[in-house]
XYZ file of C-alpha atoms in Angstrom:
747
model
C -7.673 1.331 -48.193
C -9.824 -0.945 -46.017
C -13.105 -2.766 -46.193
C -16.157 -0.623 -45.602
C -16.572 -0.177 -41.814
C -20.238 -1.085 -42.126
C -19.307 -4.525 -43.468
C -16.900 -5.073 -40.624
C -19.501 -3.858 -38.195
C -21.842 -6.628 -39.259
C -19.395 -9.157 -37.805
C -19.695 -7.699 -34.327
C -23.373 -6.751 -34.151
C -24.984 -8.696 -31.319
C -27.384 -7.815 -28.542
C -30.306 -5.363 -28.482
C -30.673 -1.585 -28.773
C -31.183 -1.035 -25.061
C -27.840 -2.746 -24.399
C -25.855 -0.211 -26.394
C -23.418 1.612 -24.097
C -23.555 5.350 -24.782
C -20.625 7.703 -24.454
C -20.808 9.164 -20.963
C -21.523 12.849 -20.510
C -19.696 15.274 -18.261
C -22.606 15.443 -15.824
C -22.246 11.721 -15.078
C -18.895 12.382 -13.407
C -20.670 14.420 -10.718
C -23.789 12.262 -10.295
C -22.206 9.560 -8.057
C -21.275 12.232 -5.524
C -24.812 13.654 -5.436
C -26.817 10.442 -5.145
C -28.718 10.038 -1.851
C -26.826 12.734 0.098
C -28.966 12.213 3.207
C -28.326 8.480 3.206
C -24.597 9.036 2.649
C -24.395 11.455 5.586
C -26.385 9.075 7.786
C -24.132 6.149 6.880
C -21.050 8.279 7.513
C -22.202 9.277 11.005
C -23.286 5.743 11.977
C -20.019 4.404 10.613
C -18.121 6.478 13.157
C -19.459 4.276 15.978
C -19.191 0.597 14.994
C -20.074 -0.246 18.596
C -23.786 0.050 17.782
C -23.570 -2.618 15.061
C -22.809 -5.412 17.544
C -23.595 -4.273 21.094
C -27.340 -4.967 20.705
C -26.548 -8.622 19.952
C -24.164 -9.082 22.866
C -24.659 -12.368 24.742
C -23.284 -14.460 27.557
C -21.116 -16.584 25.270
C -19.345 -13.494 23.969
C -18.955 -12.206 27.534
C -17.080 -15.331 28.636
C -14.540 -15.053 25.815
C -14.093 -11.311 26.329
C -13.535 -11.650 30.090
C -10.892 -14.364 29.660
C -9.078 -12.450 26.910
C -9.375 -9.137 28.776
C -7.897 -10.554 31.975
C -5.127 -12.263 30.037
C -4.103 -9.095 28.222
C -4.445 -7.078 31.421
C -1.937 -9.271 33.226
C 0.541 -8.687 30.396
C -0.102 -4.999 29.732
C 0.661 -3.860 33.289
C 4.352 -4.902 33.357
C 4.751 -4.074 29.668
C 3.228 -0.617 30.117
C 5.677 0.268 32.875
C 8.552 -1.215 30.862
C 7.707 0.820 27.783
C 7.341 3.981 29.851
C 10.873 3.375 31.094
C 11.955 2.912 27.468
C 10.345 6.267 26.658
C 12.305 7.864 29.575
C 9.034 8.570 31.398
C 7.905 7.630 34.909
C 6.267 4.171 34.937
C 2.766 5.449 35.737
C 2.536 7.100 32.312
C 2.714 3.669 30.692
C -0.281 2.610 32.778
C -2.187 5.765 31.793
C -1.641 5.004 28.117
C -2.623 1.383 28.663
C -5.910 2.291 30.336
C -7.080 4.877 27.810
C -6.004 2.805 24.820
C -7.962 -0.354 25.627
C -11.029 1.518 26.917
C -11.572 4.088 24.158
C -10.686 1.763 21.301
C -13.612 -0.608 21.867
C -16.075 2.185 20.986
C -14.571 2.946 17.571
C -12.925 -0.375 16.682
C -13.571 -2.492 13.613
C -11.149 -5.162 14.874
C -11.872 -7.406 17.838
C -8.276 -8.509 18.267
C -6.174 -5.342 18.321
C -4.981 -4.110 21.701
C -4.083 -0.423 21.915
C -1.475 0.886 24.322
C 2.208 1.687 24.655
C 4.459 -0.146 22.200
C 8.204 -0.489 21.948
C 8.791 1.350 18.647
C 6.634 4.315 19.628
C 8.254 4.422 23.063
C 11.803 4.578 21.699
C 10.649 7.274 19.261
C 9.165 9.290 22.133
C 12.456 8.871 23.968
C 14.386 10.314 21.022
C 11.934 13.201 20.632
C 12.138 14.061 24.329
C 15.935 13.966 24.196
C 16.019 16.125 21.067
C 13.680 18.767 22.518
C 15.455 18.888 25.864
C 18.850 19.168 24.196
C 17.629 22.211 22.245
C 15.749 23.795 25.167
C 17.035 22.362 28.464
C 14.935 22.837 31.614
C 12.053 24.334 29.594
C 9.698 21.356 29.367
C 9.814 18.060 31.232
C 9.456 14.683 29.557
C 5.791 14.022 30.474
C 4.645 17.375 29.059
C 6.485 16.751 25.792
C 5.042 13.234 25.521
C 1.486 14.356 26.327
C 1.629 17.205 23.812
C 2.975 14.797 21.211
C 0.063 12.425 21.878
C -2.452 15.254 21.459
C -0.954 16.520 18.195
C -0.467 13.078 16.639
C -3.957 12.037 17.692
C -5.480 15.157 16.173
C -3.630 14.619 12.872
C -4.565 10.932 12.631
C -8.172 11.738 13.556
C -8.321 14.278 10.736
C -6.912 11.741 8.260
C -9.561 9.239 9.301
C -12.472 11.696 9.175
C -11.422 12.834 5.704
C -11.245 9.177 4.596
C -7.593 9.424 3.588
C -6.609 6.053 4.996
C -5.699 4.862 1.501
C -2.466 6.839 1.852
C -1.133 4.053 4.069
C -1.384 1.646 1.124
C 1.559 3.405 -0.539
C 3.909 1.810 1.988
C 4.448 -1.879 1.104
C 4.915 -4.763 3.516
C 8.721 -5.139 3.004
C 9.244 -1.491 3.928
C 7.190 -1.909 7.103
C 8.980 -5.145 7.953
C 12.400 -3.555 7.404
C 11.545 -0.620 9.609
C 10.154 -2.887 12.349
C 13.169 -5.209 12.202
C 15.635 -2.334 12.411
C 13.652 -0.774 15.261
C 13.560 -4.060 17.180
C 17.331 -4.428 16.871
C 17.779 -0.825 17.965
C 15.488 -1.258 20.982
C 17.180 -4.480 22.007
C 20.600 -2.840 21.812
C 19.409 0.101 23.934
C 18.051 -2.224 26.656
C 21.066 -4.507 27.048
C 22.974 -1.911 29.143
C 20.012 -1.691 31.528
C 19.789 -5.473 31.628
C 23.479 -5.692 32.632
C 23.647 -2.559 34.762
C 26.194 -0.931 32.431
C 26.283 2.875 32.489
C 28.516 5.683 31.298
C 27.221 6.284 27.766
C 24.033 7.370 25.997
C 21.665 4.662 24.798
C 20.030 7.191 22.430
C 23.003 7.154 20.078
C 23.055 5.214 16.819
C 22.509 1.494 17.339
C 25.962 0.439 16.206
C 27.528 2.898 18.680
C 25.382 1.533 21.519
C 26.455 -2.018 20.653
C 30.146 -1.028 20.575
C 29.907 0.858 23.882
C 28.035 -2.054 25.482
C 30.770 -4.488 24.479
C 33.399 -2.126 25.847
C 31.474 -1.799 29.112
C 31.049 -5.531 29.787
C 33.833 -5.493 32.413
C 31.766 -2.851 34.264
C 28.719 -5.123 34.603
C 26.913 -4.507 37.891
C 24.735 -6.547 40.201
C 21.652 -5.671 38.136
C 22.658 -8.459 35.744
C 21.813 -10.981 38.483
C 18.174 -9.979 38.034
C 18.151 -9.090 34.344
C 19.836 -12.134 32.790
C 17.940 -14.797 34.823
C 14.709 -12.942 34.086
C 15.362 -12.965 30.331
C 16.380 -16.629 30.376
C 13.281 -17.520 32.379
C 10.973 -15.759 29.908
C 12.341 -17.745 26.980
C 12.551 -20.987 28.954
C 8.902 -20.845 30.036
C 7.745 -20.147 26.505
C 9.879 -22.952 25.067
C 8.730 -25.475 27.679
C 5.059 -24.581 27.187
C 5.420 -24.844 23.403
C 6.939 -28.319 23.618
C 4.389 -29.508 26.169
C 1.609 -28.262 23.901
C 2.909 -30.432 21.062
C 3.294 -33.407 23.370
C -0.070 -33.024 25.133
C -2.363 -31.317 22.606
C -5.468 -31.911 24.732
C -4.078 -29.613 27.394
C -2.890 -26.975 24.921
C -5.116 -24.268 26.390
C -3.672 -24.742 29.882
C -0.128 -24.523 28.583
C -1.102 -21.454 26.576
C -2.246 -19.579 29.671
C 0.836 -20.725 31.582
C 2.946 -19.190 28.831
C 0.859 -16.010 28.899
C 1.461 -15.483 32.600
C 5.245 -15.692 32.219
C 5.714 -11.890 32.177
C 3.751 -11.379 35.380
C 5.298 -14.460 37.005
C 8.886 -13.451 36.231
C 8.335 -9.855 37.370
C 6.721 -11.118 40.561
C 9.636 -13.457 41.364
C 12.238 -10.792 40.542
C 10.380 -8.228 42.659
C 10.263 -10.549 45.660
C 13.953 -11.353 45.220
C 14.817 -7.660 44.942
C 12.811 -6.841 48.054
C 14.486 -9.597 50.052
C 17.942 -8.475 48.969
C 17.843 -4.657 48.982
C 15.385 -3.743 51.763
C 18.176 -3.588 54.372
C 20.974 -2.474 52.050
C 20.093 1.150 51.432
C 23.132 3.448 51.373
C 23.399 6.787 53.102
C 22.419 8.754 49.987
C 19.237 6.703 49.585
C 20.456 4.439 46.767
C 20.098 0.648 46.622
C 22.623 -1.910 45.312
C 20.484 -2.359 42.206
C 18.146 -0.035 40.338
C 14.512 -0.461 41.305
C 11.372 1.297 40.156
C 10.724 3.094 43.446
C 7.664 5.313 43.902
C 4.747 4.860 41.490
C 1.914 7.321 42.244
C -1.446 5.727 42.897
C -4.422 6.556 40.650
C -4.706 9.167 37.908
C -2.603 11.989 39.306
C -2.291 13.929 36.042
C -5.845 13.860 34.750
C -7.149 17.170 33.389
C -6.976 19.460 30.407
C -3.651 18.971 28.603
C -1.269 21.912 28.761
C -0.420 22.793 25.146
C 2.444 25.267 24.882
C 2.627 27.016 21.496
C 6.417 27.129 21.660
C 6.523 23.408 22.333
C 4.168 22.782 19.416
C 6.517 24.663 17.097
C 9.486 22.688 18.419
C 7.617 19.414 17.804
C 6.648 20.332 14.235
C 9.613 18.543 12.677
C 9.103 15.486 14.879
C 5.422 14.998 14.094
C 5.755 13.248 10.703
C 7.758 10.277 11.967
C 5.586 9.856 15.080
C 2.388 10.050 13.024
C 3.693 7.581 10.439
C 4.542 5.086 13.176
C 1.040 5.371 14.623
C -0.473 4.774 11.187
C 1.834 2.020 9.983
C 1.990 -0.164 13.037
C -1.717 -0.067 13.791
C -3.024 -0.572 10.247
C -0.522 -3.366 9.579
C -1.522 -5.191 12.773
C -5.287 -4.738 12.336
C -5.164 -5.950 8.723
C -3.067 -8.961 9.677
C -5.491 -10.155 12.332
C -8.468 -9.361 10.126
C -7.078 -11.698 7.452
C -6.166 -14.302 10.071
C -9.606 -14.417 11.682
C -11.777 -13.836 8.626
C -13.147 -10.316 8.990
C -12.532 -7.007 7.261
C -11.342 -3.865 8.994
C -12.039 -0.300 7.920
C -8.683 1.541 7.760
C -10.313 4.974 8.009
C -12.296 3.966 11.081
C -9.184 2.465 12.646
C -7.412 5.776 12.173
C -10.331 7.539 13.843
C -10.029 5.130 16.774
C -6.296 5.797 17.084
C -6.870 9.550 16.783
C -9.557 9.661 19.477
C -7.528 7.380 21.743
C -4.480 9.635 21.697
C -6.436 12.889 21.812
C -8.460 11.759 24.831
C -5.389 10.067 26.296
C -3.621 13.423 26.530
C -6.264 14.426 29.118
C -5.129 11.492 31.286
C -1.420 12.237 30.904
C -0.900 9.400 28.425
C 1.826 9.355 25.803
C 1.261 8.153 22.177
C -0.261 4.687 21.920
C -1.001 2.416 18.989
C -1.655 -1.249 18.229
C 0.630 -3.814 19.864
C 1.487 -6.941 17.884
C 2.342 -9.149 20.864
C -0.723 -8.194 22.935
C -3.013 -8.397 19.900
C -1.764 -11.911 19.168
C -2.306 -12.800 22.815
C -5.821 -11.362 22.746
C -6.681 -13.288 19.612
C -5.355 -16.603 20.926
C -7.214 -16.099 24.211
C -10.518 -16.350 22.353
C -11.734 -12.746 22.398
C -15.168 -12.412 20.799
C -15.743 -8.639 20.535
C -13.844 -5.363 21.108
C -15.462 -5.249 24.577
C -12.572 -7.334 25.851
C -10.695 -4.046 26.140
C -13.078 -2.919 28.893
C -12.011 -5.862 31.063
C -8.359 -5.041 30.380
C -8.935 -1.423 31.435
C -10.415 -2.648 34.732
C -7.258 -4.682 35.376
C -5.119 -1.578 34.735
C -7.256 0.524 37.103
C -6.931 -2.114 39.819
C -3.157 -2.091 39.335
C -3.052 1.710 39.477
C -5.008 1.951 42.710
C -4.077 -1.259 44.525
C -0.618 -2.464 43.458
C 1.529 0.652 43.211
C 3.212 0.005 46.569
C 4.363 -3.395 45.322
C 5.700 -1.783 42.150
C 8.239 0.080 44.285
C 10.542 -2.980 44.427
C 10.443 -3.996 40.764
C 14.055 -4.147 39.441
C 14.524 -2.096 36.271
C 16.729 -4.857 34.865
C 13.672 -7.115 34.953
C 11.688 -4.554 32.946
C 14.533 -4.452 30.398
C 14.229 -8.230 30.109
C 10.497 -7.877 29.418
C 11.180 -5.322 26.668
C 13.880 -7.407 24.980
C 11.675 -10.485 25.107
C 8.722 -8.579 23.579
C 10.537 -6.814 20.734
C 12.516 -9.870 19.635
C 9.365 -11.160 17.923
C 9.334 -8.068 15.689
C 12.536 -9.151 13.926
C 11.732 -10.705 10.552
C 12.508 -14.404 10.350
C 14.978 -15.713 7.733
C 12.098 -17.412 5.908
C 10.230 -14.130 5.656
C 13.292 -12.281 4.381
C 13.922 -15.017 1.827
C 10.326 -14.691 0.620
C 10.981 -10.998 -0.085
C 13.954 -12.030 -2.204
C 11.968 -14.669 -4.093
C 8.987 -12.419 -4.818
C 10.799 -9.166 -5.588
C 14.582 -8.751 -5.175
C 14.199 -4.967 -5.368
C 11.878 -4.991 -2.362
C 14.389 -7.139 -0.528
C 16.965 -4.373 -0.954
C 14.409 -1.852 0.325
C 13.967 -4.043 3.405
C 17.730 -4.321 3.832
C 18.218 -0.561 3.393
C 15.605 0.170 6.071
C 17.336 -2.174 8.515
C 20.843 -0.859 7.863
C 19.853 2.823 7.983
C 18.010 2.243 11.256
C 21.029 0.528 12.791
C 23.707 2.911 11.529
C 21.718 6.144 11.686
C 18.375 6.411 13.509
C 14.860 5.012 13.545
C 13.544 8.223 11.972
C 15.931 7.975 9.046
C 15.140 4.286 8.700
C 11.429 4.873 8.258
C 11.991 7.778 5.870
C 14.384 5.636 3.840
C 11.911 2.770 3.517
C 9.034 5.070 2.547
C 11.039 7.115 0.040
C 12.547 3.989 -1.541
C 9.101 2.402 -1.869
C 7.602 5.506 -3.471
C 10.587 5.794 -5.819
C 10.102 2.157 -6.859
C 6.411 2.802 -7.480
C 7.158 5.833 -9.648
C 9.794 3.927 -11.606
C 7.366 1.097 -12.278
C 4.653 3.520 -13.389
C 7.028 5.581 -15.536
C 8.594 2.526 -17.207
C 5.651 0.282 -18.061
C 5.993 -3.096 -19.638
C 4.289 -3.665 -22.948
C 4.358 -6.533 -25.406
C 3.885 -7.041 -29.129
C 1.668 -10.084 -29.500
C 1.221 -12.994 -31.845
C -1.116 -15.987 -31.976
C -0.489 -19.429 -30.551
C -2.781 -22.442 -30.742
C -3.283 -24.203 -27.424
C -4.615 -27.733 -27.672
C -6.414 -28.727 -24.526
C -5.743 -28.034 -20.861
C -4.477 -30.862 -18.700
C -5.538 -29.056 -15.534
C -9.255 -29.235 -16.352
C -9.259 -32.127 -18.801
C -10.225 -29.936 -21.761
C -9.242 -31.281 -25.198
C -10.478 -28.467 -27.409
C -7.953 -26.210 -29.096
C -8.122 -22.442 -28.914
C -6.106 -19.448 -29.950
C -4.393 -17.183 -27.445
C -2.233 -14.108 -27.838
C 1.275 -14.291 -26.385
C 4.330 -12.001 -26.547
C 6.458 -12.415 -29.649
C 9.588 -12.300 -27.497
C 10.548 -15.830 -26.519
C 12.307 -14.567 -23.409
C 8.966 -13.595 -21.868
C 7.511 -17.101 -22.196
C 7.730 -19.920 -19.681
C 8.004 -22.428 -22.539
C 10.290 -21.104 -25.321
C 9.232 -23.972 -27.610
C 5.718 -22.585 -28.091
C 5.207 -21.680 -31.736
C 3.895 -18.141 -32.004
C 2.491 -16.931 -35.311
C 2.883 -13.182 -35.887
C -0.195 -11.255 -37.030
C -0.876 -10.887 -40.742
C 1.697 -8.691 -42.483
C 0.695 -5.085 -42.043
C -0.982 -5.592 -38.645
C 0.619 -4.883 -35.246
C -0.900 -6.099 -31.969
C 0.347 -4.371 -28.823
C -0.726 -4.930 -25.222
C -0.400 -2.314 -22.489
C 0.440 -3.760 -19.082
C -0.155 -0.588 -17.061
C -2.667 2.226 -17.038
C -1.949 4.724 -19.806
C -1.079 7.945 -17.955
C 1.184 10.967 -18.235
C 4.245 9.393 -16.519
C 4.447 6.464 -18.940
C 2.700 7.481 -22.162
C 5.879 8.693 -23.853
C 7.563 5.323 -23.212
C 4.698 3.445 -24.860
C 4.756 5.963 -27.716
C 8.460 5.340 -28.311
C 7.992 1.566 -28.237
C 5.253 1.673 -30.887
C 6.979 4.179 -33.180
C 10.364 2.438 -32.964
C 8.777 -0.911 -33.739
C 6.963 0.515 -36.764
C 10.146 2.093 -38.139
C 12.084 -1.124 -37.659
C 9.533 -3.655 -38.881
C 7.311 -1.813 -41.393
C 7.992 -0.412 -44.853
C 8.484 3.301 -45.280
C 5.981 4.973 -47.546
C 8.630 7.138 -49.184
C 11.691 5.629 -50.896
C 14.186 7.941 -49.270
C 17.110 6.418 -51.190
C 15.879 8.326 -54.252
C 15.680 11.632 -52.388
C 18.698 13.959 -52.751
C 20.801 14.195 -49.636
C 20.111 17.926 -49.419
C 16.367 17.264 -49.131
C 16.582 14.590 -46.454
C 15.867 15.386 -42.801
C 18.935 15.928 -40.656
C 17.889 13.406 -38.048
C 16.920 10.600 -40.474
C 19.227 10.708 -43.514
C 18.487 7.108 -44.577
C 20.700 4.992 -46.870
C 23.141 6.356 -49.406
C 21.559 7.007 -52.763
C 21.914 4.063 -55.098
C 22.293 1.460 -52.330
C 20.005 -1.566 -52.270
C 16.845 -0.706 -50.404
C 15.705 -3.460 -48.076
C 12.530 -1.527 -47.230
C 10.624 -3.238 -50.031
C 10.943 -6.560 -48.203
C 9.043 -5.224 -45.211
C 5.241 -5.261 -45.046
C 3.152 -2.147 -45.462
C 1.495 -1.176 -42.166
C -2.305 -1.114 -42.370
C -3.622 -1.443 -38.816
C -2.501 -1.279 -35.202
C -4.500 -3.176 -32.561
C -4.079 -1.952 -28.994
C -5.127 -4.255 -26.139
C -6.500 -2.039 -23.352
C -7.522 -4.889 -21.032
C -4.966 -3.774 -18.420
C -5.686 -0.053 -18.798
C -7.992 1.254 -16.083
C -7.256 4.973 -16.462
C -6.208 7.375 -19.181
C -5.561 11.104 -19.073
C -5.191 14.064 -21.429
C -1.433 13.745 -21.793
C -1.776 10.076 -22.727
C -4.411 10.835 -25.369
C -2.120 13.491 -26.815
C 0.732 10.956 -26.865
C -1.503 8.513 -28.734
C -2.341 11.240 -31.250
C 1.380 11.902 -31.664
C 1.935 8.184 -32.198
C -0.687 8.130 -34.926
C 0.840 11.182 -36.586
C 4.363 9.742 -36.532
C 3.232 6.335 -37.764
C 1.233 7.786 -40.646
C 4.096 10.079 -41.538
C 6.321 7.005 -41.802
C 3.871 4.914 -43.823
C 2.703 7.761 -46.014
C -0.979 6.821 -45.676
C -3.635 6.514 -42.938
C -3.405 3.607 -40.494
C -6.330 2.069 -38.646
C -6.169 2.082 -34.839
C -8.304 -0.621 -33.220
C -8.901 -0.837 -29.464
C -9.736 -4.096 -27.701
C -11.344 -4.528 -24.302
C -11.898 -0.874 -23.468
C -13.957 -1.512 -20.342
C -14.373 1.985 -18.950
C -16.792 4.422 -20.656
C -14.510 7.233 -19.543
C -11.621 5.719 -21.490
C -13.839 5.444 -24.570
C -14.883 9.053 -24.085
C -11.239 10.170 -23.888
C -10.229 8.191 -26.966
C -13.163 9.552 -28.966
C -12.107 13.068 -27.988
C -8.753 12.278 -29.596
C -10.389 11.061 -32.789
C -10.013 7.338 -32.132
C -12.545 4.566 -32.365
C -15.026 6.307 -34.664
C -13.349 5.428 -37.954
C -12.997 8.948 -39.326
C -10.032 9.797 -41.544
C -7.041 11.007 -39.586
C -7.090 14.199 -41.636
C -10.330 15.139 -39.877
C -9.205 14.045 -36.419
C -7.759 16.525 -33.912
C -4.000 16.909 -34.192
C -3.519 18.441 -30.786
C -5.695 17.949 -27.732
C -3.260 19.116 -25.055
C -1.296 21.994 -26.579
C 1.222 23.564 -24.223
C 1.387 26.615 -26.491
C -2.075 27.196 -28.070
C -2.191 27.752 -31.795
C -4.750 27.574 -34.605
C -4.207 25.476 -37.707
C -7.813 24.913 -38.708
C -8.082 21.513 -36.999
C -9.351 21.586 -33.440
C -11.278 19.365 -31.180
C -14.256 21.705 -31.428
C -14.419 21.130 -35.186
C -14.536 17.415 -34.601
C -16.913 16.899 -31.670
C -20.197 18.733 -31.366
C -20.648 17.764 -27.705
C -19.917 14.958 -25.239
C -22.548 12.566 -26.514
C -22.596 13.013 -30.313
C -20.005 12.261 -32.942
C -20.014 14.749 -35.782
C -21.277 13.211 -38.992
C -18.510 12.781 -41.537
C -20.221 13.151 -44.915
C -16.993 12.643 -46.879
C -16.374 9.164 -45.489
C -20.050 8.306 -45.553
C -19.617 6.061 -42.543
C -22.723 7.226 -40.739
C -24.767 6.287 -43.753
C -23.037 2.919 -44.077
C -23.633 2.094 -40.428
C -27.255 3.080 -40.826
C -27.544 0.841 -43.866
C -25.938 -1.964 -41.912
C -28.534 -1.634 -39.174
C -31.283 -1.552 -41.802
C -29.925 -4.711 -43.414
C -29.719 -6.682 -40.183
C -32.779 -5.624 -38.203
C -32.522 -8.371 -35.579
C -29.031 -7.471 -34.379
C -27.391 -4.346 -33.037
C -23.857 -3.826 -31.721
C -23.019 -4.310 -28.067
C -20.787 -1.249 -28.357
C -22.141 1.980 -29.891
C -22.388 1.970 -33.697
C -20.593 5.311 -33.724
C -17.418 3.595 -32.528
C -16.709 0.716 -34.952
C -13.033 0.552 -33.970
C -13.749 -0.348 -30.349
C -13.977 -4.110 -29.834
C -15.115 -6.327 -27.011
C -12.103 -8.636 -27.112
C -8.678 -8.889 -28.666
C -9.621 -11.786 -30.941
C -12.391 -9.764 -32.560
C -10.213 -6.697 -32.902
C -7.476 -8.623 -34.710
C -9.978 -10.302 -36.999
C -11.488 -6.963 -38.024
C -8.034 -5.424 -38.491
C -6.861 -8.336 -40.648
C -10.053 -8.280 -42.690
C -9.045 -4.828 -43.936
C -6.064 -6.406 -45.706
C -8.369 -8.231 -48.126
C -9.004 -6.253 -51.338
C -8.019 -2.938 -49.772
C -9.333 0.276 -51.263
C -6.978 2.786 -52.806
C -5.482 5.216 -50.355
C -7.215 8.097 -52.078
C -10.640 6.716 -51.232
C -9.977 6.435 -47.501
């Protein structure tokens, strides 16, 4: 039916014998895992401690930047740590414990110089919900600090295991819009929960759903207490200082660094002023029951009072089992997202697995200090980066600041108004809300992902933070599965492009574009379909078990619609026709004769990086259905098959080698095994040799071709004449078979 494969092979024979790519053997799948095991183990162990890659080159210039950044972050982390501990319904000293351990331990394992580890708002509100849930189920059994410390130990151990097993790639399954939606919803939820404390409003639970907290806060506005006199001015002052410093920076750019540090100190400055004001007002106004007119922090124990082996209660561990997934996901998501962002911003690459190890060790060791779960903080990391930090050692300076605060400033902490801490929290988490420009970019890039973002925000507000994060993750995974299971493919034709105005090229060339005008930017481009009897199809996804049946249906349906049927079914009695394809009524005009006779199908595999057994079986089924429709064998050509493993899989299915389909395997993935005389074993002798087909005589022809052209050999193996380097060559070879075709009986 077609030209001799050896003659076609001559058109693609280039290169030298040593450049021929052999079919890979099964043993080659294992070899990469066995190469240099000692070196791999050594690299793995050294990779656990990135500290040794830069500490030997430490210098005075780096020290200056690290000291400035460390002091700057330390001044911010002390009030924030106590504020977040209050948000987590824990005594304020636990926020300082988490702050100290986070910044100190992280510098040993870090691959990011900018990230600052410690208590964060989202994790704190999650800890608050977990503590409330456990205490509601088992009141007076465990106190809040024990629950939080146990949670830190368990989450740290899980994250450490994920990092050691190099499973950090799992985080990549959660896209940026899902993370942004969760963070935005959480920020709104945290802000709503802190407004009552800012205004001194009480009488309802701030752990309820966000919309309920907002409604109850509005109802309680007439009950605003004196705390608002400290909370509202503090919040206004925080925003005013930042706004003034930003405008002065634009007006006096030469003094931008001074204004930057003035803005940085706003948290400490506002807390200091509010503390002095609270002390002046309430020190002589203590009631008989020991209460003050406003809520203040009161006693903060000095030093590390809870250091020691963590107390892990088995009953508590079982109670926390259902709460661990959401807490672990928050640790992973927030930290990896922040570290990657600053890595891209400052031109270095982070190792996600090593970052997970750092987070795991930080929380596991932190449980020995009484710390609660800590992860990367966006606001403090941005501050650290802008302060000019040079290495992760800046965290050591920050830890010194926290220790000084723990041992020397706890008496002053007594008078800090809690409304002021609520102002600090609201001011910090407001930056986590996605800007309108960012949300609009989600809509422009992918409207579906915009709805995922919106769903995460709404579920967080009207349900809970836990449900919000589960919603965003599940919706993202569902979208991924839908995209994989419903791949896009295109039937291609040729178009001649004359020149390229972007590079000043005037030469014309041929390109392959979709035949559907709707998929083109310029609908006026003239696309020439392939020669009659040839179909060119491009896969736009990997060819795997979730999507292979869709591609199969697209090819078969196109063939039945566009190509002539081999059997004139109009002349077949109705009683002999298949029930599911009766065809036209006998005697009617048959339009099938106007359609071309299918001779070859060219499949563009340039976008296919993986293939599996189910997909190969689907391709075999496609060949069987197509040849049943045409009534004769059809050539299958494959262009741009880059992976040797894909070539191996296709050869196992009888493709690429040019043997008659009657000799090719009919079933490579039988669900119910059966024997019909045609099996894969009859076709392939082993992984590296193609069985010689004496009936087709192709091995002999290829040999003759090599003998006739001694100076050239194929880039691809001669045993696979239907694999082609590019789509242009594949189409040319397929169309060449339409010239003086051989009778079907000789194929």
